[in-house]
PDB file of C-alpha atoms in Angstrom:
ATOM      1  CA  UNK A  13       0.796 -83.301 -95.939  1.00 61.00           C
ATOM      2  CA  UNK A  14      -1.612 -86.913 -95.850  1.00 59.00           C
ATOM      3  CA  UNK A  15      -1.094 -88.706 -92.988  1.00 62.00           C
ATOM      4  CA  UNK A  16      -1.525 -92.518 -94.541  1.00 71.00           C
ATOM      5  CA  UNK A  17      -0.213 -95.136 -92.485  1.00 88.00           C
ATOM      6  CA  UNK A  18       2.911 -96.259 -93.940  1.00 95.00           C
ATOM      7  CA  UNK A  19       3.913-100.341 -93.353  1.00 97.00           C
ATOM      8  CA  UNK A  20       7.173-101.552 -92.583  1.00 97.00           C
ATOM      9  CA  UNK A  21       7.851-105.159 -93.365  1.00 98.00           C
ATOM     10  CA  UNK A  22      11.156-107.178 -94.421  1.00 98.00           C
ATOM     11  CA  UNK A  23      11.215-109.543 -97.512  1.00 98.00           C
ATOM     12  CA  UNK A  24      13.784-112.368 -97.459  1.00 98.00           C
ATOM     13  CA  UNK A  25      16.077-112.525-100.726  1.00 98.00           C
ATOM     14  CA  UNK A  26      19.075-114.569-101.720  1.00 98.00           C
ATOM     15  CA  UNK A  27      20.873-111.209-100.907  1.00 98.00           C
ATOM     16  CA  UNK A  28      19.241-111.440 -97.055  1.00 98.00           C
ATOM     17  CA  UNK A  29      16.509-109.251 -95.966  1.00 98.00           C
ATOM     18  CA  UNK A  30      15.163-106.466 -97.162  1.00 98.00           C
ATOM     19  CA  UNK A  31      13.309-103.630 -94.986  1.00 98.00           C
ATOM     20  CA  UNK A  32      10.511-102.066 -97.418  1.00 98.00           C
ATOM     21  CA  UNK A  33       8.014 -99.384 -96.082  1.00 98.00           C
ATOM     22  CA  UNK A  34       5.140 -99.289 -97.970  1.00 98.00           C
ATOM     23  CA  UNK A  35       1.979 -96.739 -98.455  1.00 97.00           C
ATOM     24  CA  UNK A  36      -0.897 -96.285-100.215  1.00 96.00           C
ATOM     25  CA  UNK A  37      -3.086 -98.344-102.654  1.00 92.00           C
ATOM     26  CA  UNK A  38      -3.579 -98.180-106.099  1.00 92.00           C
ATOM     27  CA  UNK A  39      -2.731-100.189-109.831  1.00 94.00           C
ATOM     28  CA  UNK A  40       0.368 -97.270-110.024  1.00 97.00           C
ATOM     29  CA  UNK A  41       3.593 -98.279-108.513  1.00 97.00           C
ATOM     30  CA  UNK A  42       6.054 -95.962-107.632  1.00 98.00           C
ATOM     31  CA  UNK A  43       9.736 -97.573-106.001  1.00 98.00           C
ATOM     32  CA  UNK A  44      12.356 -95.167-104.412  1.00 98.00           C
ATOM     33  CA  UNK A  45      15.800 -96.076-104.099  1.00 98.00           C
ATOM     34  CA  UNK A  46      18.254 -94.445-101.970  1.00 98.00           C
ATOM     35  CA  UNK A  47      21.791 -93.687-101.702  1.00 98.00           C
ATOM     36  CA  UNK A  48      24.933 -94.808-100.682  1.00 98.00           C
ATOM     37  CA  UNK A  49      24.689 -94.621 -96.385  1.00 98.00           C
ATOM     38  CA  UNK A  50      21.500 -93.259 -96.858  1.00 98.00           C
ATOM     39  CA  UNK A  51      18.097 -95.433 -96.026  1.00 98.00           C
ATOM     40  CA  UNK A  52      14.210 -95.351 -97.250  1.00 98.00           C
ATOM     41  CA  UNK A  53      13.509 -92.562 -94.591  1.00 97.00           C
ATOM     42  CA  UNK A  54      14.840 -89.932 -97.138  1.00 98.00           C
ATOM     43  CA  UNK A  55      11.759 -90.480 -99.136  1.00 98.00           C
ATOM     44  CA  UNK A  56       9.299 -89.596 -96.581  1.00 96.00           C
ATOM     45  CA  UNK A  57       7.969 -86.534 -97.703  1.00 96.00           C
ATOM     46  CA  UNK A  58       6.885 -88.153-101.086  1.00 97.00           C
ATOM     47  CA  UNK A  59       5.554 -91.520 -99.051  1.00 97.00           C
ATOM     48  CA  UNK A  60       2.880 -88.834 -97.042  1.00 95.00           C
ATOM     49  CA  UNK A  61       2.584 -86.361-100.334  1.00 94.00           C
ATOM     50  CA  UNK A  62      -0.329 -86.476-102.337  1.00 93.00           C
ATOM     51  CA  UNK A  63       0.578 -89.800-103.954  1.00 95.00           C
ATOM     52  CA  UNK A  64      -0.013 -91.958-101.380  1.00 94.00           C
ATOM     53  CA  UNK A  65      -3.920 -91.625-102.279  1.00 93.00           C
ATOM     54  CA  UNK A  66      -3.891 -93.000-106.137  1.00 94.00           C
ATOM     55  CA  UNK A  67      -0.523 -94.714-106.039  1.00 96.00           C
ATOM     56  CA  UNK A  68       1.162 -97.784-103.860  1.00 97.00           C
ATOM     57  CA  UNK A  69       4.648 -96.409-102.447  1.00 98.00           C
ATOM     58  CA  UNK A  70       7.628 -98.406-101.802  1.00 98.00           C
ATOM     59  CA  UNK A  71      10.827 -97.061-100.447  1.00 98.00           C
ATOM     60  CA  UNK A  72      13.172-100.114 -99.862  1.00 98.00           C
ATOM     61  CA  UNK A  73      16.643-100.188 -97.590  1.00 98.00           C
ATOM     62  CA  UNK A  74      19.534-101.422 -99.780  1.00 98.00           C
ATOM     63  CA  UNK A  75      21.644-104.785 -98.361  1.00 98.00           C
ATOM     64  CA  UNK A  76      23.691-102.923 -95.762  1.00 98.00           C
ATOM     65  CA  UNK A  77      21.863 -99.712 -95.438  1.00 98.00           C
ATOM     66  CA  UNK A  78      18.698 -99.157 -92.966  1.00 98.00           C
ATOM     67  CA  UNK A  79      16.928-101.891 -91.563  1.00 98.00           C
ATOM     68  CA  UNK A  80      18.031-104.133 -94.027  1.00 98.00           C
ATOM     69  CA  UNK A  81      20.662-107.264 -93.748  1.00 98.00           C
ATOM     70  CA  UNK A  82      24.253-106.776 -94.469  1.00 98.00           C
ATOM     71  CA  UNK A  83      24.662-108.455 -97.587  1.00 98.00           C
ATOM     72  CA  UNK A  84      25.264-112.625 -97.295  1.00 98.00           C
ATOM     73  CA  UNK A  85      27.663-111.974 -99.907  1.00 98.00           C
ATOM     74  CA  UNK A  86      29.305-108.842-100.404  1.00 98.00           C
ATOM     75  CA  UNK A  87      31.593-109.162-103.340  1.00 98.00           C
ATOM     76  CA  UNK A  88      28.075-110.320-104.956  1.00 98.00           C
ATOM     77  CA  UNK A  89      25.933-107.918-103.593  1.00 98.00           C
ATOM     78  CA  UNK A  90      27.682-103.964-103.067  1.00 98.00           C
ATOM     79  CA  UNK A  91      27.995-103.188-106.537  1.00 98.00           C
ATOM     80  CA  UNK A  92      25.761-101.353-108.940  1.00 97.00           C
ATOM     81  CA  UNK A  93      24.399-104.642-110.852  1.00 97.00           C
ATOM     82  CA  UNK A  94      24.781-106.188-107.241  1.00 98.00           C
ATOM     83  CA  UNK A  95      22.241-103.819-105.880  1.00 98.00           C
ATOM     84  CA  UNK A  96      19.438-103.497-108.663  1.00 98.00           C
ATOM     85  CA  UNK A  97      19.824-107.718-108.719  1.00 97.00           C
ATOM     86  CA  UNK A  98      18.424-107.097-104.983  1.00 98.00           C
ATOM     87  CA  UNK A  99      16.188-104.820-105.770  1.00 98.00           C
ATOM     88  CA  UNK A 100      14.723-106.499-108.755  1.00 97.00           C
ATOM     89  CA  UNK A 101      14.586-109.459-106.221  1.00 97.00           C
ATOM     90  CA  UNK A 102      12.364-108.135-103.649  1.00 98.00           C
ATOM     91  CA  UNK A 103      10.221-106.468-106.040  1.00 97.00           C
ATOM     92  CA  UNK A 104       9.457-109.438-107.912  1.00 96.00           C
ATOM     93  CA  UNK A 105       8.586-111.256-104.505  1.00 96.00           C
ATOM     94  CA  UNK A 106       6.241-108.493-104.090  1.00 97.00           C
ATOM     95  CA  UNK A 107       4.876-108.876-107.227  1.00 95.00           C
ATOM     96  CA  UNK A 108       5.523-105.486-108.476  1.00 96.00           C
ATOM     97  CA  UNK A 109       6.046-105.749-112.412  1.00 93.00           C
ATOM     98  CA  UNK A 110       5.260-102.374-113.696  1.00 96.00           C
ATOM     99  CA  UNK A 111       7.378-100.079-111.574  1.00 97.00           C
ATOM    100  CA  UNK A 112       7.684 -96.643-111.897  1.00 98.00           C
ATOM    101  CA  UNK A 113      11.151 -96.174-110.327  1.00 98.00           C
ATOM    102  CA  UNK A 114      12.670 -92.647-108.499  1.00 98.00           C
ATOM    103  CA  UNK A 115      16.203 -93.370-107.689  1.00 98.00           C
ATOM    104  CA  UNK A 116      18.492 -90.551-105.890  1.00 98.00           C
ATOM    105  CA  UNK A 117      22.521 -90.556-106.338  1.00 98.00           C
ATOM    106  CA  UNK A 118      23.375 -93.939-105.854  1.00 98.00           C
ATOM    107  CA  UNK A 119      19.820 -95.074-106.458  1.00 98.00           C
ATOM    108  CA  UNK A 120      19.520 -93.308-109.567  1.00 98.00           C
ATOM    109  CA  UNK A 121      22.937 -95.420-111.122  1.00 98.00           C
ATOM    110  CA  UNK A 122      21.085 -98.563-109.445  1.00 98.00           C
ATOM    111  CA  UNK A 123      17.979 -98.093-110.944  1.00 98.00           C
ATOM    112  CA  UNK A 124      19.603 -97.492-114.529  1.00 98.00           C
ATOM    113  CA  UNK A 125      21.049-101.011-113.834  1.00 97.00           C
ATOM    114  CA  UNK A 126      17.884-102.021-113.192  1.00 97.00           C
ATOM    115  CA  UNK A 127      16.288-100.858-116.452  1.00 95.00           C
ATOM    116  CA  UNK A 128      18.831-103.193-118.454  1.00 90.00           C
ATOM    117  CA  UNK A 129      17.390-106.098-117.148  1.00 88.00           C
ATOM    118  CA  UNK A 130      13.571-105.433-115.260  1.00 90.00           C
ATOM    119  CA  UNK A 131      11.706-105.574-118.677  1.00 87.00           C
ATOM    120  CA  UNK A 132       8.562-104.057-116.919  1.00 92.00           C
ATOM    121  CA  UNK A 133       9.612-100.662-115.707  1.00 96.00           C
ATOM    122  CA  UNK A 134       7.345 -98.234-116.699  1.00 97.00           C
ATOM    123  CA  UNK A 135       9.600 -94.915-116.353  1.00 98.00           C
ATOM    124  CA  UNK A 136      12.392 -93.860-114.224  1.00 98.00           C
ATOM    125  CA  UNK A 137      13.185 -90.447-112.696  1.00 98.00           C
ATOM    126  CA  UNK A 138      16.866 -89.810-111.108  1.00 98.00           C
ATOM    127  CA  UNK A 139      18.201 -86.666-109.401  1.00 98.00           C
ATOM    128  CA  UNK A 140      22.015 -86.615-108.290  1.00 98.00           C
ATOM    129  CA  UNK A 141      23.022 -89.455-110.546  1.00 98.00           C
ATOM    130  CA  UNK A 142      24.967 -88.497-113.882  1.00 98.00           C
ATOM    131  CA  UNK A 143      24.747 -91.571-116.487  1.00 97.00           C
ATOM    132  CA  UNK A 144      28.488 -92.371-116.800  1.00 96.00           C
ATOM    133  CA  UNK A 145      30.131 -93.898-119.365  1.00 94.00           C
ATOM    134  CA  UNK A 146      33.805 -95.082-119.693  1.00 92.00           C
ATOM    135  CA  UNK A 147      35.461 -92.231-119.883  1.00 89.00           C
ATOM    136  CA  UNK A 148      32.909 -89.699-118.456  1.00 94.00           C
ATOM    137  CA  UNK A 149      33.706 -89.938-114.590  1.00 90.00           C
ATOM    138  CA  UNK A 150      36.014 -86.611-114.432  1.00 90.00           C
ATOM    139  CA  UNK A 151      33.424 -84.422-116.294  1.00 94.00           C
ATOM    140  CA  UNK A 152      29.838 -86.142-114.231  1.00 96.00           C
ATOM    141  CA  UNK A 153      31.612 -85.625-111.046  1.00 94.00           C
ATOM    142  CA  UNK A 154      33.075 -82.749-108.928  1.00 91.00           C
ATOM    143  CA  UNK A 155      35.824 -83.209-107.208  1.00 79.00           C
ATOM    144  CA  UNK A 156      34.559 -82.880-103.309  1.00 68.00           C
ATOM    145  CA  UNK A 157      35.864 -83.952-100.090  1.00 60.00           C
ATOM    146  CA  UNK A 158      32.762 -84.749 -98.643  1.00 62.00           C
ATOM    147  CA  UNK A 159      32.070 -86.985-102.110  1.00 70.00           C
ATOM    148  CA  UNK A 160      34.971 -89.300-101.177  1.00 87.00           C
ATOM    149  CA  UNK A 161      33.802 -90.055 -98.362  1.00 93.00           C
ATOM    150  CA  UNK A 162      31.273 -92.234 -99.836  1.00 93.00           C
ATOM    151  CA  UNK A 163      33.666 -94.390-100.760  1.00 94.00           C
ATOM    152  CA  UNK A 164      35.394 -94.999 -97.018  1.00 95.00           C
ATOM    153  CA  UNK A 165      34.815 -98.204 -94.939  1.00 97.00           C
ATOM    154  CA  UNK A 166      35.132 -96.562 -91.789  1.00 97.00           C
ATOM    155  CA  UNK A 167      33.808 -92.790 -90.992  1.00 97.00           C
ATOM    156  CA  UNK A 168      35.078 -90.647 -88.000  1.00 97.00           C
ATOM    157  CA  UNK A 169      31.827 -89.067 -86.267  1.00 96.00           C
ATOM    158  CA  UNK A 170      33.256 -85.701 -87.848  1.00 96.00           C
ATOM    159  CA  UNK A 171      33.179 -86.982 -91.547  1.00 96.00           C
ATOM    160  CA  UNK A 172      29.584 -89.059 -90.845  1.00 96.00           C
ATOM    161  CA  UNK A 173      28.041 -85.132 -89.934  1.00 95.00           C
ATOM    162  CA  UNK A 174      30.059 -83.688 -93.098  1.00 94.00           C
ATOM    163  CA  UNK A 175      29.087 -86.664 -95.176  1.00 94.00           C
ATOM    164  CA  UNK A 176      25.378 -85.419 -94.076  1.00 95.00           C
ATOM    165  CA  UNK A 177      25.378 -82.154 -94.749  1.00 94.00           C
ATOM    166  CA  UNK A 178      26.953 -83.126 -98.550  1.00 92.00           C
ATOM    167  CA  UNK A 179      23.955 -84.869 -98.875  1.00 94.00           C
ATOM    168  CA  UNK A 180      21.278 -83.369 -97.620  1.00 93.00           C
ATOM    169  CA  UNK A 181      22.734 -79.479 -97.220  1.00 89.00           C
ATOM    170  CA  UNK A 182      20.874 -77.350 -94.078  1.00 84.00           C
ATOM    171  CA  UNK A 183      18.085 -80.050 -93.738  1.00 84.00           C
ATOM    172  CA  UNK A 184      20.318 -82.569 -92.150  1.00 88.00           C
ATOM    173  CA  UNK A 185      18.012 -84.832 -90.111  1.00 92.00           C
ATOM    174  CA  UNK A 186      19.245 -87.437 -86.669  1.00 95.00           C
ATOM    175  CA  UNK A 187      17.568 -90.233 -88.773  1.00 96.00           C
ATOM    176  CA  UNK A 188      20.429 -89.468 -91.810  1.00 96.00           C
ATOM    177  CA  UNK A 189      23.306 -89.493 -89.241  1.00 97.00           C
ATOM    178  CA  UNK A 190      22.256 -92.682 -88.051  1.00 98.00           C
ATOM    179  CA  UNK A 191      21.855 -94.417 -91.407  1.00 98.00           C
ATOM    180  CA  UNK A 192      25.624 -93.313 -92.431  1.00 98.00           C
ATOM    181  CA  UNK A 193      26.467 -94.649 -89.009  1.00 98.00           C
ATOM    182  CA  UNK A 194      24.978 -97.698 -89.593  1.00 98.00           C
ATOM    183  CA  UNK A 195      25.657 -98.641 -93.330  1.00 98.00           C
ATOM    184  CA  UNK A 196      28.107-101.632 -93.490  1.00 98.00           C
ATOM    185  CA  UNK A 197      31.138-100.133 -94.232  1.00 98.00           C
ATOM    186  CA  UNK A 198      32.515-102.550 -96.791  1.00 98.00           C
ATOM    187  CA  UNK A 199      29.145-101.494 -99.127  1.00 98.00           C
ATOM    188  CA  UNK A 200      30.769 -98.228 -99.475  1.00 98.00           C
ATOM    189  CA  UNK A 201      34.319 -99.709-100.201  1.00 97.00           C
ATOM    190  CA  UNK A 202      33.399-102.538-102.693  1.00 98.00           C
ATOM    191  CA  UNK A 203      31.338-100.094-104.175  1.00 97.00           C
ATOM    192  CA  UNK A 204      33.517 -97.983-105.903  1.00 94.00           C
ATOM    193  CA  UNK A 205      36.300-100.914-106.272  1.00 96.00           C
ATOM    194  CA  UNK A 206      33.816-102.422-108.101  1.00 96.00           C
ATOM    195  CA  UNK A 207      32.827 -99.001-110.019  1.00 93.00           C
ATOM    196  CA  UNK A 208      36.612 -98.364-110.845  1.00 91.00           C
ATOM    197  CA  UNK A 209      36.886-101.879-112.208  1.00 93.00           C
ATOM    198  CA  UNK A 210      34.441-101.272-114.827  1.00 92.00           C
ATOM    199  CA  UNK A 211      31.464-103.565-113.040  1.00 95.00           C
ATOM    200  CA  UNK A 212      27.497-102.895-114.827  1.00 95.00           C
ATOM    201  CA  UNK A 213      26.327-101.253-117.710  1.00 96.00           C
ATOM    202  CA  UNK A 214      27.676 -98.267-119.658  1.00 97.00           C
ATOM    203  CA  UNK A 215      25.009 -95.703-118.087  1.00 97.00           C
ATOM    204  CA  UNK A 216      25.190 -93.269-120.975  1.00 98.00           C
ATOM    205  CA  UNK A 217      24.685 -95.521-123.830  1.00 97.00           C
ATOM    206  CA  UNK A 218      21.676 -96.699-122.574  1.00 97.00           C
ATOM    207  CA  UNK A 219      19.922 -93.615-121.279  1.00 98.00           C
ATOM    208  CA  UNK A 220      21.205 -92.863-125.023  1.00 98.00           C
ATOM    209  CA  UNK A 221      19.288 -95.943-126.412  1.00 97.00           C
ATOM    210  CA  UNK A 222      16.552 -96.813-124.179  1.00 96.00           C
ATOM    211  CA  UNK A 223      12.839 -95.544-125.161  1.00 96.00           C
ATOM    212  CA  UNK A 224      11.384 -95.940-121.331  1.00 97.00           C
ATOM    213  CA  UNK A 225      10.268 -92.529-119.906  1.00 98.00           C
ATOM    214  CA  UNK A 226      13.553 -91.014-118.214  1.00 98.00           C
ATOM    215  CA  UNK A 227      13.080 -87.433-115.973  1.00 98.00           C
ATOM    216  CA  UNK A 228      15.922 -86.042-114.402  1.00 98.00           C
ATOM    217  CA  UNK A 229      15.449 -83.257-111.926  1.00 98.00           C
ATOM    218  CA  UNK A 230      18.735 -82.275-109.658  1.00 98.00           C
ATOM    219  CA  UNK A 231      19.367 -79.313-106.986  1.00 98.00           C
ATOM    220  CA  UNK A 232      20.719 -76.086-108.905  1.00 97.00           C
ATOM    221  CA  UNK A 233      23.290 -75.780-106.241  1.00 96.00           C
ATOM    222  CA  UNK A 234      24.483 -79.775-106.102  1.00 96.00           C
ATOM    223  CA  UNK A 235      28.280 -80.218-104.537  1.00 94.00           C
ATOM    224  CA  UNK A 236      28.761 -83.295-106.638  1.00 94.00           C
ATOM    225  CA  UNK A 237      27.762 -83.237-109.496  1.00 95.00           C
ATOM    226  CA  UNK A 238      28.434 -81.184-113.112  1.00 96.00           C
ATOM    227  CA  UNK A 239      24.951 -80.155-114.330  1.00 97.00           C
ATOM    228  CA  UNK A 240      26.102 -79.109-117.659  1.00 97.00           C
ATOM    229  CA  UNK A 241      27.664 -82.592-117.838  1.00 97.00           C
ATOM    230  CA  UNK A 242      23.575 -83.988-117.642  1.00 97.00           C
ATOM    231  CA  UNK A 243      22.655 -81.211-119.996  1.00 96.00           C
ATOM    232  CA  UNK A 244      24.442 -82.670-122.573  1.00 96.00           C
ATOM    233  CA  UNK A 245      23.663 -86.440-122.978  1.00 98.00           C
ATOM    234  CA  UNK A 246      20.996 -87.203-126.017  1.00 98.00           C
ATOM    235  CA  UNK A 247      18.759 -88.981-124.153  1.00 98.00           C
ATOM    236  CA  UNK A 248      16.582 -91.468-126.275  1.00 98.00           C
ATOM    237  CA  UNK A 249      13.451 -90.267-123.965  1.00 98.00           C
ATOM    238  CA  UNK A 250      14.214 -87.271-122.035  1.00 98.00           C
ATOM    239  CA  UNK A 251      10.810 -86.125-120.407  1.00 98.00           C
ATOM    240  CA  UNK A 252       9.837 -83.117-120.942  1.00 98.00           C
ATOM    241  CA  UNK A 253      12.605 -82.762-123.070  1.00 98.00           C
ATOM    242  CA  UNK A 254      14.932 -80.878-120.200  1.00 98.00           C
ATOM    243  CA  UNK A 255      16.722 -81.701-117.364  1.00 98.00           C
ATOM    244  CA  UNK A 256      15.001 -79.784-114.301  1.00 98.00           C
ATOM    245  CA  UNK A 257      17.454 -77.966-112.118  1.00 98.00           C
ATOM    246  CA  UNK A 258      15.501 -76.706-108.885  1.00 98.00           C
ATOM    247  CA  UNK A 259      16.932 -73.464-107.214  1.00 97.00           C
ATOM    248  CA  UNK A 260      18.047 -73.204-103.703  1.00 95.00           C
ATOM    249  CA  UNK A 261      18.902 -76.767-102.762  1.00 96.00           C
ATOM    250  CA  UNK A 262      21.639 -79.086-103.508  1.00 96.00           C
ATOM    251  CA  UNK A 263      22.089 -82.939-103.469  1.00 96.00           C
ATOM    252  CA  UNK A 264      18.496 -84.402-102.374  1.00 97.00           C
ATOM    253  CA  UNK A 265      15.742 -81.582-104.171  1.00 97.00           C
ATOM    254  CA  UNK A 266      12.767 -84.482-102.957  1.00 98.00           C
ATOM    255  CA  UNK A 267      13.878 -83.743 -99.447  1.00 97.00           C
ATOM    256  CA  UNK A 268      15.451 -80.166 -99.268  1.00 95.00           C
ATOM    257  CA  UNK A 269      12.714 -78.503-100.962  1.00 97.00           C
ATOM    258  CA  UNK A 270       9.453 -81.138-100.852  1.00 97.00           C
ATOM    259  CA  UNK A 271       7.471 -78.085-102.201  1.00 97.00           C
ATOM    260  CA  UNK A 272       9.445 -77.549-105.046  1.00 98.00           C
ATOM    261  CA  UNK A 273       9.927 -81.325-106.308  1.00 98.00           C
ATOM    262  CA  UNK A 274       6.776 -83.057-105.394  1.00 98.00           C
ATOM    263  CA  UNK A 275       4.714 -81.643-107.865  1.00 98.00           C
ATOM    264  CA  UNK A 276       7.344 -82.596-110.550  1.00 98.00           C
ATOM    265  CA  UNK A 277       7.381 -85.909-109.479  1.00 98.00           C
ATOM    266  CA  UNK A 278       3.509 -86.526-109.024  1.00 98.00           C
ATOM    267  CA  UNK A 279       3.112 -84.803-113.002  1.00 98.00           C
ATOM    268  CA  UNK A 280       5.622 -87.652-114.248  1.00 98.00           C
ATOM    269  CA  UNK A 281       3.789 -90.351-112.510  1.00 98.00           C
ATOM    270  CA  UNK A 282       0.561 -88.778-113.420  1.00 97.00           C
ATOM    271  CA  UNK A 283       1.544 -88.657-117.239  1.00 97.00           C
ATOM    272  CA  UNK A 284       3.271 -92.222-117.598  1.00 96.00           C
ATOM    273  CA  UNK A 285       0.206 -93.917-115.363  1.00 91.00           C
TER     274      UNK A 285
END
């Protein structure tokens, strides 16, 4: 593994603050986006991989999640389009307009919002995050106990350790437990009222339609999601033309097996850069 020194640094947005770490140098940006209770952390195996010496890393906190501000507004803000409006936010602050984007569960759905309106990105690769439409919710999703959970305002310490291990399997880490702990509860709750309501775009019509670069590379052995379900969406751009399924891990591949995914993501980046 490199050892780079990563920075950690917040950057004020009409959403409040937002905690970025940051790594490397390098015309290539890469952005990962985490999911719901998660944090930036999650990424840290791909912040001090290999492509921390070409590219510049950012792994941001969501409003409510991390070291990040609740949000000022949270009816505005906890949503899908709420959340890649942030995100878009801080990134154009930072002056990053040619994003290569890695969003996980949550993240993933964010930065497909993203795509509909940040003309610049360059590609996008998501892993846990099935590209819903309408109708599709029943056949993307799995019906898991530990999955509702991410839609409760307030955890019990029992469901925050079972909402870890959903998420990150046998390689549950104290830094995870403490982001579910600490993720505003009403992010999680306005989420998915906002979700069932109908709130952003229709996923699958525009992974369906849009030409940008899309890789998506899940866990063989995800709890919550239907694999098949990814299989069989005609992506406009489908890299590789497959979906990669890794074996032996489940929700979070980047973190569960580092060995397995990195080299995945770093050919993507490699090939759209």
């Amino acid at each position: 593994m490199v050892n780079p020194e990563i920075k950690s640094y917040r950057v004020p947005t009409s959403h409040g603050a937002i905690a970025v770490d940051e790594v490397g140098k390098g015309k290539t940006q890469v952005v990962f986006v985490h999911g719901n209770s998660s944090c930036g952390r999650i990424f840290r195996h791909q912040m001090l991989g290999p492509l921390s010496r070409s590219c510049r890393l950012l792994a941001l906190d969501l409003p409510g999640h991390g070291a990040s501000d609740d949000a000022i507004d949270p009816y505005r803000t906890y949503t899908r389009p709420g959340f890649a409006d942030a995100i878009t936010e801080a990134l154009r602050m930072l002056s990053i307009s040619e994003p290569i984007v890695f969003g996980w569960s949550l993240g993933g759905h964010i930065a497909i919002e993203m795509a509909a309106r940040f003309q610049g990105m360059r590609g996008l690769m998501i892993s846990g995050t099935p590209p819903v439409g309408p109708n599709d919710a029943a056949l993307a999703f799995r019906a898991s106990g530990d999955g509702a959970l991410g839609r409760k305002r307030d955890l019990s310490s029992t469901e925050i350790v079972d909402f870890a291990r959903g998420m990150a399997g046998d390689h549950v880490d104290d830094f995870l437990r403490e982001a579910i702990t600490r993720c505003d509860g009403r992010a999680r709750e306005i989420l998915f009222q906002a979700r069932d309501a109908g709130a952003g775009v229709d996923q699958r019509k525009l992974v369906e339609s849009n030409s940008m670069p899309l890789a998506v590379v899940n866990g063989e052995d995800d709890p919550f999601i239907h694999l098949d379900f990814l299989d069989g969406i005609s992506y406009a751009n489908l890299w590789e033309a497959r979906c990669h399924r890794l074996p032996g891990v489940g929700h979070a591949p980047f973190w569960g097996a580092p060995a397995l995914f990195n080299p995945i993501l770093e050919r993507f980046v490699r090939e759209i850069a």
